[in-house]
PDB file of C-alpha atoms in Angstrom:
ATOM      1  CA  UNK A 288      -0.458 -18.347  -4.329  1.00 78.00           C
ATOM      2  CA  UNK A 289       0.681 -15.271  -3.445  1.00 90.00           C
ATOM      3  CA  UNK A 290       1.432 -14.635   0.488  1.00 96.00           C
ATOM      4  CA  UNK A 291       1.983 -11.091   1.715  1.00 97.00           C
ATOM      5  CA  UNK A 292       2.941  -9.877   5.419  1.00 97.00           C
ATOM      6  CA  UNK A 293       2.760  -6.439   5.978  1.00 98.00           C
ATOM      7  CA  UNK A 294       4.341  -4.636   8.789  1.00 98.00           C
ATOM      8  CA  UNK A 295       5.298  -1.253  10.147  1.00 98.00           C
ATOM      9  CA  UNK A 296       2.117   0.007  11.697  1.00 98.00           C
ATOM     10  CA  UNK A 297       1.643   1.863  14.747  1.00 98.00           C
ATOM     11  CA  UNK A 298       0.801   4.714  16.657  1.00 98.00           C
ATOM     12  CA  UNK A 299       2.454   8.359  15.347  1.00 98.00           C
ATOM     13  CA  UNK A 300       1.718  11.621  16.251  1.00 98.00           C
ATOM     14  CA  UNK A 301       0.173  14.315  13.638  1.00 98.00           C
ATOM     15  CA  UNK A 302       2.834  15.441  11.464  1.00 98.00           C
ATOM     16  CA  UNK A 303       5.131  12.398  12.070  1.00 98.00           C
ATOM     17  CA  UNK A 304       6.047   9.685   9.416  1.00 98.00           C
ATOM     18  CA  UNK A 305       5.648   5.758   9.543  1.00 98.00           C
ATOM     19  CA  UNK A 306       7.112   3.117   6.881  1.00 98.00           C
ATOM     20  CA  UNK A 307       5.193   0.475   5.979  1.00 98.00           C
ATOM     21  CA  UNK A 308       6.602  -2.701   4.434  1.00 98.00           C
ATOM     22  CA  UNK A 309       5.033  -5.891   2.507  1.00 98.00           C
ATOM     23  CA  UNK A 310       6.965  -8.870   1.737  1.00 97.00           C
ATOM     24  CA  UNK A 311       5.735 -11.052  -0.898  1.00 96.00           C
ATOM     25  CA  UNK A 312       6.424 -14.858  -1.468  1.00 94.00           C
ATOM     26  CA  UNK A 313       5.155 -17.836  -3.545  1.00 88.00           C
ATOM     27  CA  UNK A 314       5.258 -15.826  -7.063  1.00 82.00           C
ATOM     28  CA  UNK A 315       7.569 -14.050  -9.509  1.00 87.00           C
ATOM     29  CA  UNK A 316       7.583 -10.742  -7.863  1.00 91.00           C
ATOM     30  CA  UNK A 317       8.673  -8.220 -10.684  1.00 93.00           C
ATOM     31  CA  UNK A 318       5.958  -8.972 -13.014  1.00 95.00           C
ATOM     32  CA  UNK A 319       3.129  -7.574 -10.218  1.00 95.00           C
ATOM     33  CA  UNK A 320       1.787  -4.480  -9.326  1.00 97.00           C
ATOM     34  CA  UNK A 321       1.336  -3.690  -5.675  1.00 97.00           C
ATOM     35  CA  UNK A 322      -0.864  -1.711  -4.025  1.00 98.00           C
ATOM     36  CA  UNK A 323      -1.427  -0.081  -0.444  1.00 98.00           C
ATOM     37  CA  UNK A 324      -5.370   0.500   0.476  1.00 98.00           C
ATOM     38  CA  UNK A 325      -6.905   1.449   3.583  1.00 98.00           C
ATOM     39  CA  UNK A 326     -10.013   1.220   5.305  1.00 98.00           C
ATOM     40  CA  UNK A 327     -11.327   3.053   8.397  1.00 97.00           C
ATOM     41  CA  UNK A 328     -14.108   1.770  10.714  1.00 91.00           C
ATOM     42  CA  UNK A 329     -17.632   2.627   8.851  1.00 93.00           C
ATOM     43  CA  UNK A 330     -15.790   3.892   5.730  1.00 95.00           C
ATOM     44  CA  UNK A 331     -15.072   2.403   2.460  1.00 96.00           C
ATOM     45  CA  UNK A 332     -11.672   0.745   1.454  1.00 96.00           C
ATOM     46  CA  UNK A 333      -9.823   2.786  -0.642  1.00 97.00           C
ATOM     47  CA  UNK A 334      -6.811   2.195  -2.630  1.00 97.00           C
ATOM     48  CA  UNK A 335      -3.804   5.180  -1.697  1.00 98.00           C
ATOM     49  CA  UNK A 336      -1.052   3.993  -3.955  1.00 98.00           C
ATOM     50  CA  UNK A 337      -0.002   1.613  -6.494  1.00 98.00           C
ATOM     51  CA  UNK A 338       3.257   1.032  -8.376  1.00 98.00           C
ATOM     52  CA  UNK A 339       3.393  -1.407 -11.436  1.00 97.00           C
ATOM     53  CA  UNK A 340       5.679  -3.860 -12.863  1.00 96.00           C
ATOM     54  CA  UNK A 341       7.551  -1.272 -14.634  1.00 96.00           C
ATOM     55  CA  UNK A 342       7.473   1.207 -11.415  1.00 96.00           C
ATOM     56  CA  UNK A 343       5.021   3.814 -12.545  1.00 97.00           C
ATOM     57  CA  UNK A 344       3.183   5.140  -9.416  1.00 98.00           C
ATOM     58  CA  UNK A 345      -0.237   6.263  -8.793  1.00 97.00           C
ATOM     59  CA  UNK A 346      -1.480   7.872  -5.707  1.00 98.00           C
ATOM     60  CA  UNK A 347      -4.864   8.905  -4.256  1.00 97.00           C
ATOM     61  CA  UNK A 348      -5.302  12.545  -4.241  1.00 97.00           C
ATOM     62  CA  UNK A 349      -5.440  12.788  -0.304  1.00 97.00           C
ATOM     63  CA  UNK A 350      -1.873  11.394   0.068  1.00 98.00           C
ATOM     64  CA  UNK A 351      -0.324  13.154  -2.982  1.00 98.00           C
ATOM     65  CA  UNK A 352       2.825  14.791  -1.788  1.00 98.00           C
ATOM     66  CA  UNK A 353       2.992  13.087   1.636  1.00 98.00           C
ATOM     67  CA  UNK A 354       3.068   9.156   0.683  1.00 98.00           C
ATOM     68  CA  UNK A 355       5.587   7.244  -1.450  1.00 98.00           C
ATOM     69  CA  UNK A 356       5.382   3.953  -2.771  1.00 98.00           C
ATOM     70  CA  UNK A 357       8.396   2.063  -3.879  1.00 98.00           C
ATOM     71  CA  UNK A 358       9.540  -1.732  -4.460  1.00 97.00           C
ATOM     72  CA  UNK A 359      12.950  -3.633  -3.936  1.00 96.00           C
ATOM     73  CA  UNK A 360      12.548  -6.535  -6.413  1.00 93.00           C
ATOM     74  CA  UNK A 361      15.550  -8.290  -5.039  1.00 93.00           C
ATOM     75  CA  UNK A 362      13.960  -8.432  -1.527  1.00 95.00           C
ATOM     76  CA  UNK A 363      10.552  -8.786  -2.988  1.00 95.00           C
ATOM     77  CA  UNK A 364       9.284  -5.953  -0.807  1.00 97.00           C
ATOM     78  CA  UNK A 365       7.077  -2.918  -1.254  1.00 97.00           C
ATOM     79  CA  UNK A 366       7.172  -0.066   0.734  1.00 98.00           C
ATOM     80  CA  UNK A 367       5.007   2.828   1.786  1.00 98.00           C
ATOM     81  CA  UNK A 368       6.601   5.913   3.108  1.00 98.00           C
ATOM     82  CA  UNK A 369       3.886   8.185   4.852  1.00 98.00           C
ATOM     83  CA  UNK A 370       5.018  11.467   6.061  1.00 98.00           C
ATOM     84  CA  UNK A 371       3.149  14.494   7.247  1.00 98.00           C
ATOM     85  CA  UNK A 372       0.512  12.087   8.920  1.00 98.00           C
ATOM     86  CA  UNK A 373      -2.880  12.954   9.609  1.00 98.00           C
ATOM     87  CA  UNK A 374      -5.217  11.850  11.869  1.00 97.00           C
ATOM     88  CA  UNK A 375      -7.468  11.377   9.078  1.00 96.00           C
ATOM     89  CA  UNK A 376      -4.837   8.453   7.807  1.00 98.00           C
ATOM     90  CA  UNK A 377      -5.665   6.389  10.689  1.00 98.00           C
ATOM     91  CA  UNK A 378      -6.921   2.870   9.184  1.00 98.00           C
ATOM     92  CA  UNK A 379      -5.924  -0.554   8.534  1.00 98.00           C
ATOM     93  CA  UNK A 380      -3.667  -0.819   5.812  1.00 98.00           C
ATOM     94  CA  UNK A 381      -3.487  -3.403   3.406  1.00 98.00           C
ATOM     95  CA  UNK A 382      -0.805  -4.640   1.019  1.00 98.00           C
ATOM     96  CA  UNK A 383      -2.290  -5.968  -2.113  1.00 97.00           C
ATOM     97  CA  UNK A 384      -1.130  -7.608  -5.729  1.00 97.00           C
ATOM     98  CA  UNK A 385      -2.226  -7.823  -9.150  1.00 96.00           C
ATOM     99  CA  UNK A 386      -1.287 -10.144 -11.621  1.00 95.00           C
ATOM    100  CA  UNK A 387      -1.854  -7.802 -14.174  1.00 94.00           C
ATOM    101  CA  UNK A 388       1.357  -5.537 -13.928  1.00 95.00           C
ATOM    102  CA  UNK A 389      -0.421  -2.678 -14.800  1.00 95.00           C
ATOM    103  CA  UNK A 390      -3.128  -2.942 -12.451  1.00 92.00           C
ATOM    104  CA  UNK A 391      -5.595  -1.822 -14.985  1.00 93.00           C
ATOM    105  CA  UNK A 392      -8.719  -2.037 -12.831  1.00 95.00           C
ATOM    106  CA  UNK A 393      -7.284  -0.265  -9.623  1.00 95.00           C
ATOM    107  CA  UNK A 394      -8.505  -1.858  -6.572  1.00 95.00           C
ATOM    108  CA  UNK A 395     -10.871  -4.337  -8.053  1.00 95.00           C
ATOM    109  CA  UNK A 396      -8.326  -5.729 -10.063  1.00 95.00           C
ATOM    110  CA  UNK A 397      -5.970  -6.941  -6.936  1.00 96.00           C
ATOM    111  CA  UNK A 398      -5.874 -10.548  -6.689  1.00 94.00           C
ATOM    112  CA  UNK A 399      -4.056 -11.335  -3.453  1.00 95.00           C
ATOM    113  CA  UNK A 400      -4.388  -9.466   0.175  1.00 96.00           C
ATOM    114  CA  UNK A 401      -2.468  -9.298   3.222  1.00 97.00           C
ATOM    115  CA  UNK A 402      -3.786  -9.155   6.646  1.00 97.00           C
ATOM    116  CA  UNK A 403      -3.296  -5.450   7.184  1.00 98.00           C
ATOM    117  CA  UNK A 404      -1.583  -3.294   9.558  1.00 98.00           C
ATOM    118  CA  UNK A 405      -3.245  -0.637  11.686  1.00 98.00           C
ATOM    119  CA  UNK A 406      -1.789   2.973  11.359  1.00 98.00           C
ATOM    120  CA  UNK A 407      -3.150   5.300  14.341  1.00 98.00           C
ATOM    121  CA  UNK A 408      -2.480   9.002  13.971  1.00 98.00           C
ATOM    122  CA  UNK A 409      -3.172  10.491  17.458  1.00 97.00           C
ATOM    123  CA  UNK A 410      -1.627  13.265  19.754  1.00 93.00           C
TER     124      UNK A 410
END
């Protein structure tokens, strides 16, 4: 079973930056795809960034050019660097993993989930 622990959420001003971290344990990390998704109240959860087992990355259009997902396989950690944050980025951000290292099915393919970390972008 995969255990995922997110950290790094908080309150930032518009235009600011934040880095989220997700530490995985209980599995062989290198074979997993890892994603960051977010959900705001009253909205659907959306997958905003994915990194596959071969380090291919994919981003939702609204965060392209602003967010960067990366992984450190030695530390079993995935990061989401968020720059130029906007109020509409406010949401609970979740780390998730897919045993299919290519994450063929996107959000629906995720097998394990963290509990989330809240990001609030406000002045």
